[in-house]
PDB file of N, CA and C in Angstrom:
ATOM      1  N   MET A   1      79.937  82.098  80.553  1.00 75.00           N
ATOM      2  CA  MET A   1      81.060  82.457  80.193  1.00 75.00           C
ATOM      3  C   MET A   1      82.351  81.797  80.670  1.00 75.00           C
ATOM      4  N   GLU A   2      83.283  81.665  79.851  1.00 86.00           N
ATOM      5  CA  GLU A   2      84.773  81.056  80.413  1.00 86.00           C
ATOM      6  C   GLU A   2      85.610  81.974  81.511  1.00 86.00           C
ATOM      7  N   LYS A   3      86.320  81.593  82.289  1.00 87.00           N
ATOM      8  CA  LYS A   3      87.403  82.297  83.141  1.00 87.00           C
ATOM      9  C   LYS A   3      88.296  83.153  82.328  1.00 87.00           C
ATOM     10  N   ALA A   4      88.571  82.650  81.274  1.00 89.00           N
ATOM     11  CA  ALA A   4      89.523  83.205  80.221  1.00 89.00           C
ATOM     12  C   ALA A   4      88.851  84.257  79.334  1.00 89.00           C
ATOM     13  N   THR A   5      87.686  84.009  79.080  1.00 90.00           N
ATOM     14  CA  THR A   5      86.712  85.350  78.514  1.00 90.00           C
ATOM     15  C   THR A   5      86.768  86.518  79.419  1.00 90.00           C
ATOM     16  N   ALA A   6      86.452  85.962  80.830  1.00 90.00           N
ATOM     17  CA  ALA A   6      86.139  87.177  81.784  1.00 90.00           C
ATOM     18  C   ALA A   6      87.648  87.805  81.996  1.00 90.00           C
ATOM     19  N   ALA A   7      88.872  87.410  81.862  1.00 91.00           N
ATOM     20  CA  ALA A   7      89.864  87.715  82.339  1.00 91.00           C
ATOM     21  C   ALA A   7      90.138  88.724  81.125  1.00 91.00           C
ATOM     22  N   ALA A   8      89.931  88.015  79.936  1.00 94.00           N
ATOM     23  CA  ALA A   8      90.315  89.026  78.601  1.00 94.00           C
ATOM     24  C   ALA A   8      89.301  90.280  78.749  1.00 94.00           C
ATOM     25  N   ALA A   9      88.445  90.172  79.081  1.00 95.00           N
ATOM     26  CA  ALA A   9      87.386  91.308  79.101  1.00 95.00           C
ATOM     27  C   ALA A   9      87.896  92.364  80.332  1.00 95.00           C
ATOM     28  N   ALA A  10      88.414  92.000  81.382  1.00 95.00           N
ATOM     29  CA  ALA A  10      88.912  92.793  82.445  1.00 95.00           C
ATOM     30  C   ALA A  10      90.046  93.555  81.750  1.00 95.00           C
ATOM     31  N   ARG A  11      90.984  92.695  81.099  1.00 96.00           N
ATOM     32  CA  ARG A  11      91.869  93.667  80.556  1.00 96.00           C
ATOM     33  C   ARG A  11      91.877  94.397  79.478  1.00 96.00           C
ATOM     34  N   ASP A  12      90.597  94.410  78.982  1.00 96.00           N
ATOM     35  CA  ASP A  12      90.482  95.385  77.687  1.00 96.00           C
ATOM     36  C   ASP A  12      89.588  96.518  78.187  1.00 96.00           C
ATOM     37  N   ARG A  13      90.229  97.719  77.649  1.00 95.00           N
ATOM     38  CA  ARG A  13      89.635  98.797  78.077  1.00 95.00           C
ATOM     39  C   ARG A  13      88.150  98.970  78.255  1.00 95.00           C
ATOM     40  N   ALA A  14      87.357  98.423  77.073  1.00 96.00           N
ATOM     41  CA  ALA A  14      85.830  98.853  77.129  1.00 96.00           C
ATOM     42  C   ALA A  14      85.358  97.551  77.927  1.00 96.00           C
ATOM     43  N   GLY A  15      85.946  96.354  77.998  1.00 96.00           N
ATOM     44  CA  GLY A  15      85.383  95.436  78.778  1.00 96.00           C
ATOM     45  C   GLY A  15      85.713  95.499  80.351  1.00 96.00           C
ATOM     46  N   SER A  16      86.716  96.279  80.781  1.00 96.00           N
ATOM     47  CA  SER A  16      86.761  96.353  82.304  1.00 96.00           C
ATOM     48  C   SER A  16      85.803  97.523  82.515  1.00 96.00           C
ATOM     49  N   HIS A  17      85.504  98.404  81.918  1.00 97.00           N
ATOM     50  CA  HIS A  17      84.307  99.484  82.171  1.00 97.00           C
ATOM     51  C   HIS A  17      83.068  98.511  82.320  1.00 97.00           C
ATOM     52  N   LEU A  18      82.897  97.640  81.594  1.00 95.00           N
ATOM     53  CA  LEU A  18      81.577  96.767  81.843  1.00 95.00           C
ATOM     54  C   LEU A  18      81.797  96.100  83.079  1.00 95.00           C
ATOM     55  N   LEU A  19      82.557  95.359  83.043  1.00 95.00           N
ATOM     56  CA  LEU A  19      82.945  94.656  84.755  1.00 95.00           C
ATOM     57  C   LEU A  19      82.962  95.316  85.681  1.00 95.00           C
ATOM     58  N   GLU A  20      83.297  96.636  85.699  1.00 96.00           N
ATOM     59  CA  GLU A  20      83.467  97.502  86.865  1.00 96.00           C
ATOM     60  C   GLU A  20      81.948  98.112  87.123  1.00 96.00           C
ATOM     61  N   ALA A  21      81.347  98.251  86.010  1.00 96.00           N
ATOM     62  CA  ALA A  21      79.585  98.542  86.147  1.00 96.00           C
ATOM     63  C   ALA A  21      78.806  97.397  86.596  1.00 96.00           C
ATOM     64  N   ILE A  22      79.057  96.376  86.458  1.00 95.00           N
ATOM     65  CA  ILE A  22      78.615  94.852  86.891  1.00 95.00           C
ATOM     66  C   ILE A  22      78.861  94.952  88.276  1.00 95.00           C
ATOM     67  N   LEU A  23      79.795  95.064  88.732  1.00 94.00           N
ATOM     68  CA  LEU A  23      80.151  94.633  90.072  1.00 94.00           C
ATOM     69  C   LEU A  23      79.740  95.725  91.071  1.00 94.00           C
ATOM     70  N   GLU A  24      79.540  97.120  90.336  1.00 94.00           N
ATOM     71  CA  GLU A  24      79.054  98.332  91.415  1.00 94.00           C
ATOM     72  C   GLU A  24      77.662  98.051  91.476  1.00 94.00           C
ATOM     73  N   THR A  25      76.993  97.280  90.509  1.00 95.00           N
ATOM     74  CA  THR A  25      75.388  97.492  90.525  1.00 95.00           C
ATOM     75  C   THR A  25      74.894  95.998  90.785  1.00 95.00           C
ATOM     76  N   ALA A  26      75.722  94.905  90.496  1.00 94.00           N
ATOM     77  CA  ALA A  26      75.033  93.992  90.578  1.00 94.00           C
ATOM     78  C   ALA A  26      74.587  93.275  92.219  1.00 94.00           C
ATOM     79  N   PRO A  27      73.497  92.495  92.580  1.00 94.00           N
ATOM     80  CA  PRO A  27      73.291  92.111  93.792  1.00 94.00           C
ATOM     81  C   PRO A  27      74.600  91.098  94.435  1.00 94.00           C
ATOM     82  N   ARG A  28      74.361  91.405  95.475  1.00 91.00           N
ATOM     83  CA  ARG A  28      75.546  90.355  96.298  1.00 91.00           C
ATOM     84  C   ARG A  28      75.855  88.847  95.934  1.00 91.00           C
ATOM     85  N   ALA A  29      74.672  88.458  95.619  1.00 93.00           N
ATOM     86  CA  ALA A  29      74.806  86.759  95.240  1.00 93.00           C
ATOM     87  C   ALA A  29      75.661  86.875  94.053  1.00 93.00           C
ATOM     88  N   LEU A  30      75.334  87.668  92.809  1.00 93.00           N
ATOM     89  CA  LEU A  30      75.746  87.570  91.636  1.00 93.00           C
ATOM     90  C   LEU A  30      77.472  88.110  91.994  1.00 93.00           C
ATOM     91  N   ARG A  31      77.716  89.120  92.485  1.00 91.00           N
ATOM     92  CA  ARG A  31      79.071  89.502  92.702  1.00 91.00           C
ATOM     93  C   ARG A  31      80.052  88.496  93.370  1.00 91.00           C
ATOM     94  N   THR A  32      79.249  87.780  94.126  1.00 90.00           N
ATOM     95  CA  THR A  32      80.183  86.713  95.178  1.00 90.00           C
ATOM     96  C   THR A  32      80.427  85.671  93.810  1.00 90.00           C
ATOM     97  N   GLU A  33      79.331  85.544  93.299  1.00 91.00           N
ATOM     98  CA  GLU A  33      79.584  84.243  92.036  1.00 91.00           C
ATOM     99  C   GLU A  33      80.570  84.624  91.038  1.00 91.00           C
ATOM    100  N   LEU A  34      80.451  85.876  90.630  1.00 90.00           N
ATOM    101  CA  LEU A  34      81.629  86.558  89.667  1.00 90.00           C
ATOM    102  C   LEU A  34      82.853  86.546  90.172  1.00 90.00           C
ATOM    103  N   ASP A  35      83.048  86.581  91.677  1.00 90.00           N
ATOM    104  CA  ASP A  35      84.361  86.844  92.003  1.00 90.00           C
ATOM    105  C   ASP A  35      84.696  85.059  92.244  1.00 90.00           C
ATOM    106  N   ALA A  36      84.081  84.447  92.654  1.00 90.00           N
ATOM    107  CA  ALA A  36      84.438  83.035  92.854  1.00 90.00           C
ATOM    108  C   ALA A  36      84.575  82.302  91.689  1.00 90.00           C
ATOM    109  N   ARG A  37      84.172  82.575  90.481  1.00 91.00           N
ATOM    110  CA  ARG A  37      83.997  81.976  89.372  1.00 91.00           C
ATOM    111  C   ARG A  37      85.361  82.546  88.080  1.00 91.00           C
ATOM    112  N   PHE A  38      85.250  83.667  88.180  1.00 90.00           N
ATOM    113  CA  PHE A  38      86.034  84.527  87.222  1.00 90.00           C
ATOM    114  C   PHE A  38      87.248  85.385  87.816  1.00 90.00           C
ATOM    115  N   LEU A  39      87.133  85.512  88.887  1.00 90.00           N
ATOM    116  CA  LEU A  39      88.389  86.601  89.330  1.00 90.00           C
ATOM    117  C   LEU A  39      89.430  86.122  90.281  1.00 90.00           C
ATOM    118  N   ARG A  40      88.884  85.286  91.267  1.00 91.00           N
ATOM    119  CA  ARG A  40      89.561  84.821  92.566  1.00 91.00           C
ATOM    120  C   ARG A  40      90.906  83.822  91.662  1.00 91.00           C
ATOM    121  N   GLY A  41      91.936  84.086  92.203  1.00 92.00           N
ATOM    122  CA  GLY A  41      93.196  83.421  91.717  1.00 92.00           C
ATOM    123  C   GLY A  41      93.919  84.194  90.527  1.00 92.00           C
ATOM    124  N   ASP A  42      93.306  85.259  90.059  1.00 93.00           N
ATOM    125  CA  ASP A  42      93.914  85.883  89.212  1.00 93.00           C
ATOM    126  C   ASP A  42      94.140  87.708  89.710  1.00 93.00           C
ATOM    127  N   LEU A  43      93.845  87.608  91.170  1.00 95.00           N
ATOM    128  CA  LEU A  43      93.641  89.242  91.256  1.00 95.00           C
ATOM    129  C   LEU A  43      94.987  89.857  91.285  1.00 95.00           C
ATOM    130  N   ALA A  44      96.079  89.137  91.635  1.00 96.00           N
ATOM    131  CA  ALA A  44      97.535  89.770  91.805  1.00 96.00           C
ATOM    132  C   ALA A  44      97.770  90.326  90.330  1.00 96.00           C
ATOM    133  N   ALA A  45      97.530  89.442  89.497  1.00 96.00           N
ATOM    134  CA  ALA A  45      97.920  89.710  87.975  1.00 96.00           C
ATOM    135  C   ALA A  45      96.929  91.079  87.691  1.00 96.00           C
ATOM    136  N   MET A  46      95.703  90.913  87.672  1.00 96.00           N
ATOM    137  CA  MET A  46      94.750  91.916  87.166  1.00 96.00           C
ATOM    138  C   MET A  46      94.981  92.950  87.808  1.00 96.00           C
ATOM    139  N   ALA A  47      95.407  93.348  89.126  1.00 97.00           N
ATOM    140  CA  ALA A  47      95.625  94.586  90.007  1.00 97.00           C
ATOM    141  C   ALA A  47      96.928  95.125  89.180  1.00 97.00           C
ATOM    142  N   ALA A  48      97.929  94.235  88.664  1.00 97.00           N
ATOM    143  CA  ALA A  48      98.889  94.858  88.197  1.00 97.00           C
ATOM    144  C   ALA A  48      98.835  95.450  86.680  1.00 97.00           C
ATOM    145  N   HIS A  49      97.548  95.247  85.945  1.00 97.00           N
ATOM    146  CA  HIS A  49      97.021  95.533  84.810  1.00 97.00           C
ATOM    147  C   HIS A  49      96.655  96.834  84.658  1.00 97.00           C
ATOM    148  N   PRO A  50      97.056  97.709  83.696  1.00 96.00           N
ATOM    149  CA  PRO A  50      96.406  99.079  83.245  1.00 96.00           C
ATOM    150  C   PRO A  50      94.966  99.331  83.203  1.00 96.00           C
ATOM    151  N   ALA A  51      94.385  98.303  82.893  1.00 97.00           N
ATOM    152  CA  ALA A  51      92.715  98.235  82.714  1.00 97.00           C
ATOM    153  C   ALA A  51      92.218  97.418  83.874  1.00 97.00           C
ATOM    154  N   ALA A  52      92.618  96.191  84.107  1.00 97.00           N
ATOM    155  CA  ALA A  52      91.902  95.363  85.047  1.00 97.00           C
ATOM    156  C   ALA A  52      92.255  95.899  86.405  1.00 97.00           C
ATOM    157  N   ASN A  53      93.034  96.353  86.732  1.00 97.00           N
ATOM    158  CA  ASN A  53      93.147  96.859  88.072  1.00 97.00           C
ATOM    159  C   ASN A  53      92.181  97.721  88.572  1.00 97.00           C
ATOM    160  N   PHE A  54      91.665  98.477  87.569  1.00 97.00           N
ATOM    161  CA  PHE A  54      90.145  99.248  88.104  1.00 97.00           C
ATOM    162  C   PHE A  54      88.941  98.044  88.171  1.00 97.00           C
ATOM    163  N   VAL A  55      88.825  96.842  87.733  1.00 96.00           N
ATOM    164  CA  VAL A  55      88.054  95.729  87.757  1.00 96.00           C
ATOM    165  C   VAL A  55      88.122  95.228  89.293  1.00 96.00           C
ATOM    166  N   VAL A  56      89.475  95.096  89.620  1.00 97.00           N
ATOM    167  CA  VAL A  56      89.671  94.638  91.127  1.00 97.00           C
ATOM    168  C   VAL A  56      89.272  95.471  92.220  1.00 97.00           C
ATOM    169  N   GLN A  57      89.652  97.161  91.710  1.00 97.00           N
ATOM    170  CA  GLN A  57      89.250  97.972  92.830  1.00 97.00           C
ATOM    171  C   GLN A  57      87.631  97.978  92.574  1.00 97.00           C
ATOM    172  N   ALA A  58      86.896  97.987  91.715  1.00 96.00           N
ATOM    173  CA  ALA A  58      85.473  97.782  91.950  1.00 96.00           C
ATOM    174  C   ALA A  58      84.932  96.587  92.618  1.00 96.00           C
ATOM    175  N   LEU A  59      85.758  95.513  92.559  1.00 95.00           N
ATOM    176  CA  LEU A  59      85.519  94.151  93.575  1.00 95.00           C
ATOM    177  C   LEU A  59      85.611  94.646  94.932  1.00 95.00           C
ATOM    178  N   LEU A  60      86.607  94.974  95.346  1.00 96.00           N
ATOM    179  CA  LEU A  60      87.012  95.593  96.424  1.00 96.00           C
ATOM    180  C   LEU A  60      86.100  96.518  97.293  1.00 96.00           C
ATOM    181  N   ALA A  61      85.562  97.460  96.175  1.00 95.00           N
ATOM    182  CA  ALA A  61      84.820  98.719  96.691  1.00 95.00           C
ATOM    183  C   ALA A  61      83.067  98.114  97.123  1.00 95.00           C
ATOM    184  N   ALA A  62      82.942  96.867  96.164  1.00 94.00           N
ATOM    185  CA  ALA A  62      81.548  96.194  96.471  1.00 94.00           C
ATOM    186  C   ALA A  62      81.620  95.184  97.427  1.00 94.00           C
ATOM    187  N   ALA A  63      82.862  94.766  98.272  1.00 91.00           N
ATOM    188  CA  ALA A  63      83.085  93.640  99.248  1.00 91.00           C
ATOM    189  C   ALA A  63      81.974  93.867 100.339  1.00 91.00           C
ATOM    190  N   ALA A  64      81.265  92.976 100.706  1.00 88.00           N
ATOM    191  CA  ALA A  64      80.370  93.319 101.615  1.00 88.00           C
ATOM    192  C   ALA A  64      80.675  92.466 103.020  1.00 88.00           C
ATOM    193  N   ALA A  65      81.684  91.454 103.189  1.00 89.00           N
ATOM    194  CA  ALA A  65      81.598  90.621 103.884  1.00 89.00           C
ATOM    195  C   ALA A  65      83.392  90.477 104.365  1.00 89.00           C
ATOM    196  N   PRO A  66      83.719  90.304 105.797  1.00 92.00           N
ATOM    197  CA  PRO A  66      85.251  89.938 105.943  1.00 92.00           C
ATOM    198  C   PRO A  66      85.848  88.987 105.304  1.00 92.00           C
ATOM    199  N   ALA A  67      84.873  87.915 104.822  1.00 91.00           N
ATOM    200  CA  ALA A  67      85.746  86.619 104.257  1.00 91.00           C
ATOM    201  C   ALA A  67      86.449  87.154 102.940  1.00 91.00           C
ATOM    202  N   ALA A  68      85.222  88.069 102.116  1.00 90.00           N
ATOM    203  CA  ALA A  68      85.921  88.704 100.851  1.00 90.00           C
ATOM    204  C   ALA A  68      86.876  89.405 100.812  1.00 90.00           C
ATOM    205  N   ALA A  69      87.027  90.607 102.011  1.00 91.00           N
ATOM    206  CA  ALA A  69      88.477  91.018 102.044  1.00 91.00           C
ATOM    207  C   ALA A  69      89.549  90.308 102.256  1.00 91.00           C
ATOM    208  N   ARG A  70      89.210  89.311 103.092  1.00 93.00           N
ATOM    209  CA  ARG A  70      90.264  88.525 103.850  1.00 93.00           C
ATOM    210  C   ARG A  70      90.981  87.828 102.688  1.00 93.00           C
ATOM    211  N   GLY A  71      90.055  87.169 101.727  1.00 92.00           N
ATOM    212  CA  GLY A  71      90.535  86.354 100.605  1.00 92.00           C
ATOM    213  C   GLY A  71      91.474  87.416  99.375  1.00 92.00           C
ATOM    214  N   ALA A  72      90.717  88.579  99.575  1.00 94.00           N
ATOM    215  CA  ALA A  72      91.510  89.426  98.592  1.00 94.00           C
ATOM    216  C   ALA A  72      92.762  89.900  99.133  1.00 94.00           C
ATOM    217  N   ALA A  73      92.868  89.943 100.289  1.00 94.00           N
ATOM    218  CA  ALA A  73      94.194  90.281 100.916  1.00 94.00           C
ATOM    219  C   ALA A  73      95.147  89.297 100.954  1.00 94.00           C
ATOM    220  N   LYS A  74      94.509  88.117 100.782  1.00 95.00           N
ATOM    221  CA  LYS A  74      95.421  87.048 100.642  1.00 95.00           C
ATOM    222  C   LYS A  74      96.251  86.900  99.604  1.00 95.00           C
ATOM    223  N   GLU A  75      95.564  87.333  98.434  1.00 95.00           N
ATOM    224  CA  GLU A  75      96.029  86.877  96.921  1.00 95.00           C
ATOM    225  C   GLU A  75      97.096  88.207  96.533  1.00 95.00           C
ATOM    226  N   LEU A  76      96.268  89.507  97.303  1.00 96.00           N
ATOM    227  CA  LEU A  76      97.108  90.716  97.111  1.00 96.00           C
ATOM    228  C   LEU A  76      98.358  91.340  97.943  1.00 96.00           C
ATOM    229  N   ALA A  77      98.407  90.628  98.980  1.00 95.00           N
ATOM    230  CA  ALA A  77      99.671  91.078  99.921  1.00 95.00           C
ATOM    231  C   ALA A  77     100.825  90.748  99.453  1.00 95.00           C
ATOM    232  N   PRO A  78     100.813  89.741  98.760  1.00 96.00           N
ATOM    233  CA  PRO A  78     102.556  89.068  98.335  1.00 96.00           C
ATOM    234  C   PRO A  78     102.918  90.224  97.220  1.00 96.00           C
ATOM    235  N   ALA A  79     101.742  90.637  96.495  1.00 97.00           N
ATOM    236  CA  ALA A  79     101.910  91.509  95.226  1.00 97.00           C
ATOM    237  C   ALA A  79     102.049  93.331  95.265  1.00 97.00           C
ATOM    238  N   ALA A  80     101.951  93.378  96.657  1.00 97.00           N
ATOM    239  CA  ALA A  80     102.230  94.666  97.307  1.00 97.00           C
ATOM    240  C   ALA A  80     103.141  95.603  96.646  1.00 97.00           C
ATOM    241  N   PRO A  81     104.596  95.029  97.186  1.00 97.00           N
ATOM    242  CA  PRO A  81     105.569  95.988  96.823  1.00 97.00           C
ATOM    243  C   PRO A  81     105.629  96.046  94.897  1.00 97.00           C
ATOM    244  N   ALA A  82     105.209  95.054  94.305  1.00 97.00           N
ATOM    245  CA  ALA A  82     105.169  95.151  92.752  1.00 97.00           C
ATOM    246  C   ALA A  82     103.972  96.340  92.522  1.00 97.00           C
ATOM    247  N   LEU A  83     102.926  96.265  93.222  1.00 97.00           N
ATOM    248  CA  LEU A  83     102.004  97.103  92.519  1.00 97.00           C
ATOM    249  C   LEU A  83     102.042  98.556  93.228  1.00 97.00           C
ATOM    250  N   LEU A  84     102.960  98.753  94.159  1.00 96.00           N
ATOM    251  CA  LEU A  84     103.373 100.157  94.538  1.00 96.00           C
ATOM    252  C   LEU A  84     104.611 100.537  93.458  1.00 96.00           C
ATOM    253  N   ALA A  85     105.514  99.318  93.169  1.00 96.00           N
ATOM    254  CA  ALA A  85     106.294 100.193  92.098  1.00 96.00           C
ATOM    255  C   ALA A  85     105.660 100.001  90.961  1.00 96.00           C
ATOM    256  N   GLY A  86     104.609  99.843  90.480  1.00 96.00           N
ATOM    257  CA  GLY A  86     104.020  99.865  89.421  1.00 96.00           C
ATOM    258  C   GLY A  86     102.888 100.877  89.148  1.00 96.00           C
ATOM    259  N   ASN A  87     103.017 101.572  90.331  1.00 96.00           N
ATOM    260  CA  ASN A  87     101.887 102.641  90.352  1.00 96.00           C
ATOM    261  C   ASN A  87     100.511 102.303  90.281  1.00 96.00           C
ATOM    262  N   ARG A  88     100.104 101.284  90.922  1.00 96.00           N
ATOM    263  CA  ARG A  88      98.902 100.232  91.205  1.00 96.00           C
ATOM    264  C   ARG A  88      98.815 100.624  92.949  1.00 96.00           C
ATOM    265  N   GLY A  89      98.756 101.764  93.355  1.00 95.00           N
ATOM    266  CA  GLY A  89      98.606 101.819  94.545  1.00 95.00           C
ATOM    267  C   GLY A  89      97.193 102.027  95.246  1.00 95.00           C
ATOM    268  N   GLY A  90      96.439 102.442  93.995  1.00 96.00           N
ATOM    269  CA  GLY A  90      94.842 102.443  94.115  1.00 96.00           C
ATOM    270  C   GLY A  90      94.507 101.292  94.688  1.00 96.00           C
ATOM    271  N   VAL A  91      94.773 100.082  94.093  1.00 97.00           N
ATOM    272  CA  VAL A  91      94.188  98.741  94.535  1.00 97.00           C
ATOM    273  C   VAL A  91      94.526  98.698  96.047  1.00 97.00           C
ATOM    274  N   LEU A  92      95.843  98.658  96.370  1.00 97.00           N
ATOM    275  CA  LEU A  92      96.014  98.842  97.874  1.00 97.00           C
ATOM    276  C   LEU A  92      95.209  99.653  98.821  1.00 97.00           C
ATOM    277  N   VAL A  93      94.781 100.924  98.514  1.00 97.00           N
ATOM    278  CA  VAL A  93      93.932 101.683  98.944  1.00 97.00           C
ATOM    279  C   VAL A  93      92.712 101.055  98.922  1.00 97.00           C
ATOM    280  N   ALA A  94      92.015 100.656  97.908  1.00 97.00           N
ATOM    281  CA  ALA A  94      90.887 100.032  98.030  1.00 97.00           C
ATOM    282  C   ALA A  94      90.707  98.664  98.784  1.00 97.00           C
ATOM    283  N   LEU A  95      91.835  98.020  98.804  1.00 96.00           N
ATOM    284  CA  LEU A  95      91.781  96.824  99.896  1.00 96.00           C
ATOM    285  C   LEU A  95      91.778  97.127 101.200  1.00 96.00           C
ATOM    286  N   VAL A  96      92.581  98.147 101.926  1.00 95.00           N
ATOM    287  CA  VAL A  96      92.490  98.820 103.058  1.00 95.00           C
ATOM    288  C   VAL A  96      91.299  99.299 103.456  1.00 95.00           C
ATOM    289  N   ALA A  97      90.418 100.062 102.669  1.00 95.00           N
ATOM    290  CA  ALA A  97      89.255 100.621 102.434  1.00 95.00           C
ATOM    291  C   ALA A  97      88.272  99.502 102.781  1.00 95.00           C
ATOM    292  N   ALA A  98      88.253  98.328 102.043  1.00 95.00           N
ATOM    293  CA  ALA A  98      87.226  97.326 102.093  1.00 95.00           C
ATOM    294  C   ALA A  98      87.642  96.432 103.553  1.00 95.00           C
ATOM    295  N   ALA A  99      88.704  96.450 103.937  1.00 93.00           N
ATOM    296  CA  ALA A  99      88.803  95.779 104.903  1.00 93.00           C
ATOM    297  C   ALA A  99      88.746  96.326 106.191  1.00 93.00           C
ATOM    298  N   ALA A 100      88.714  97.675 106.264  1.00 94.00           N
ATOM    299  CA  ALA A 100      87.990  98.628 107.447  1.00 94.00           C
ATOM    300  C   ALA A 100      86.438  98.571 107.247  1.00 94.00           C
ATOM    301  N   ARG A 101      86.062  98.826 106.341  1.00 92.00           N
ATOM    302  CA  ARG A 101      84.407  98.828 105.907  1.00 92.00           C
ATOM    303  C   ARG A 101      83.984  97.582 106.647  1.00 92.00           C
ATOM    304  N   VAL A 102      84.447  96.652 106.224  1.00 91.00           N
ATOM    305  CA  VAL A 102      83.731  95.164 106.430  1.00 91.00           C
ATOM    306  C   VAL A 102      84.109  94.634 107.824  1.00 91.00           C
ATOM    307  N   GLY A 103      85.049  95.507 108.616  1.00 88.00           N
ATOM    308  CA  GLY A 103      85.605  94.784 109.838  1.00 88.00           C
ATOM    309  C   GLY A 103      86.640  93.531 109.763  1.00 88.00           C
ATOM    310  N   ALA A 104      87.224  93.378 108.471  1.00 79.00           N
ATOM    311  CA  ALA A 104      88.001  92.217 108.178  1.00 79.00           C
ATOM    312  C   ALA A 104      89.555  92.723 108.924  1.00 79.00           C
ATOM    313  N   GLY A 105      89.963  91.875 109.658  1.00 70.00           N
ATOM    314  CA  GLY A 105      91.529  91.991 110.178  1.00 70.00           C
ATOM    315  C   GLY A 105      91.238  92.434 111.588  1.00 70.00           C
ATOM    316  N   GLU A 106      90.057  92.885 112.150  1.00 61.00           N
ATOM    317  CA  GLU A 106      90.013  93.740 113.541  1.00 61.00           C
ATOM    318  C   GLU A 106      90.484  92.553 114.528  1.00 61.00           C
ATOM    319  N   GLY A 107      91.257  93.085 115.191  1.00 55.00           N
ATOM    320  CA  GLY A 107      91.651  92.392 116.135  1.00 55.00           C
ATOM    321  C   GLY A 107      93.354  91.508 116.151  1.00 55.00           C
ATOM    322  N   GLU A 108      93.618  91.204 114.615  1.00 53.00           N
ATOM    323  CA  GLU A 108      94.485  90.551 114.070  1.00 53.00           C
ATOM    324  C   GLU A 108      96.045  91.128 114.350  1.00 53.00           C
ATOM    325  N   ALA A 109      95.801  92.547 114.126  1.00 44.00           N
ATOM    326  CA  ALA A 109      97.078  93.175 114.513  1.00 44.00           C
ATOM    327  C   ALA A 109      97.630  93.265 115.712  1.00 44.00           C
ATOM    328  N   ALA A 110      96.589  92.958 116.917  1.00 36.00           N
ATOM    329  CA  ALA A 110      97.002  92.793 118.249  1.00 36.00           C
ATOM    330  C   ALA A 110      97.698  91.616 118.447  1.00 36.00           C
ATOM    331  N   ALA A 111      97.474  90.602 117.602  1.00 36.00           N
ATOM    332  CA  ALA A 111      97.680  89.246 118.019  1.00 36.00           C
ATOM    333  C   ALA A 111      99.179  88.887 117.601  1.00 36.00           C
TER     334      ALA A 111
END
């Protein structure tokens, strides 16, 4: 699958549901590969999309390592004001929940 194909699927109503299900049920190694090959670099744009934002939320819900949460935060943080203005706060809630769950950012706020 090409990155453009995955991006189109994420932005499609049915395709986004399929990608959500894959991210929710796939083994960690497959989720990591899907993230690296098809989603990273496009998270902010996907998070602002009416259908693709649910794919981003599923990715965040499945994050199992601090590095995954930190990488997503690095991409999504600059888009936070626009996401809130565009009623996509659920993505930010999922990001905060993922960071808390995997311990990403612990000790960084105090620094």
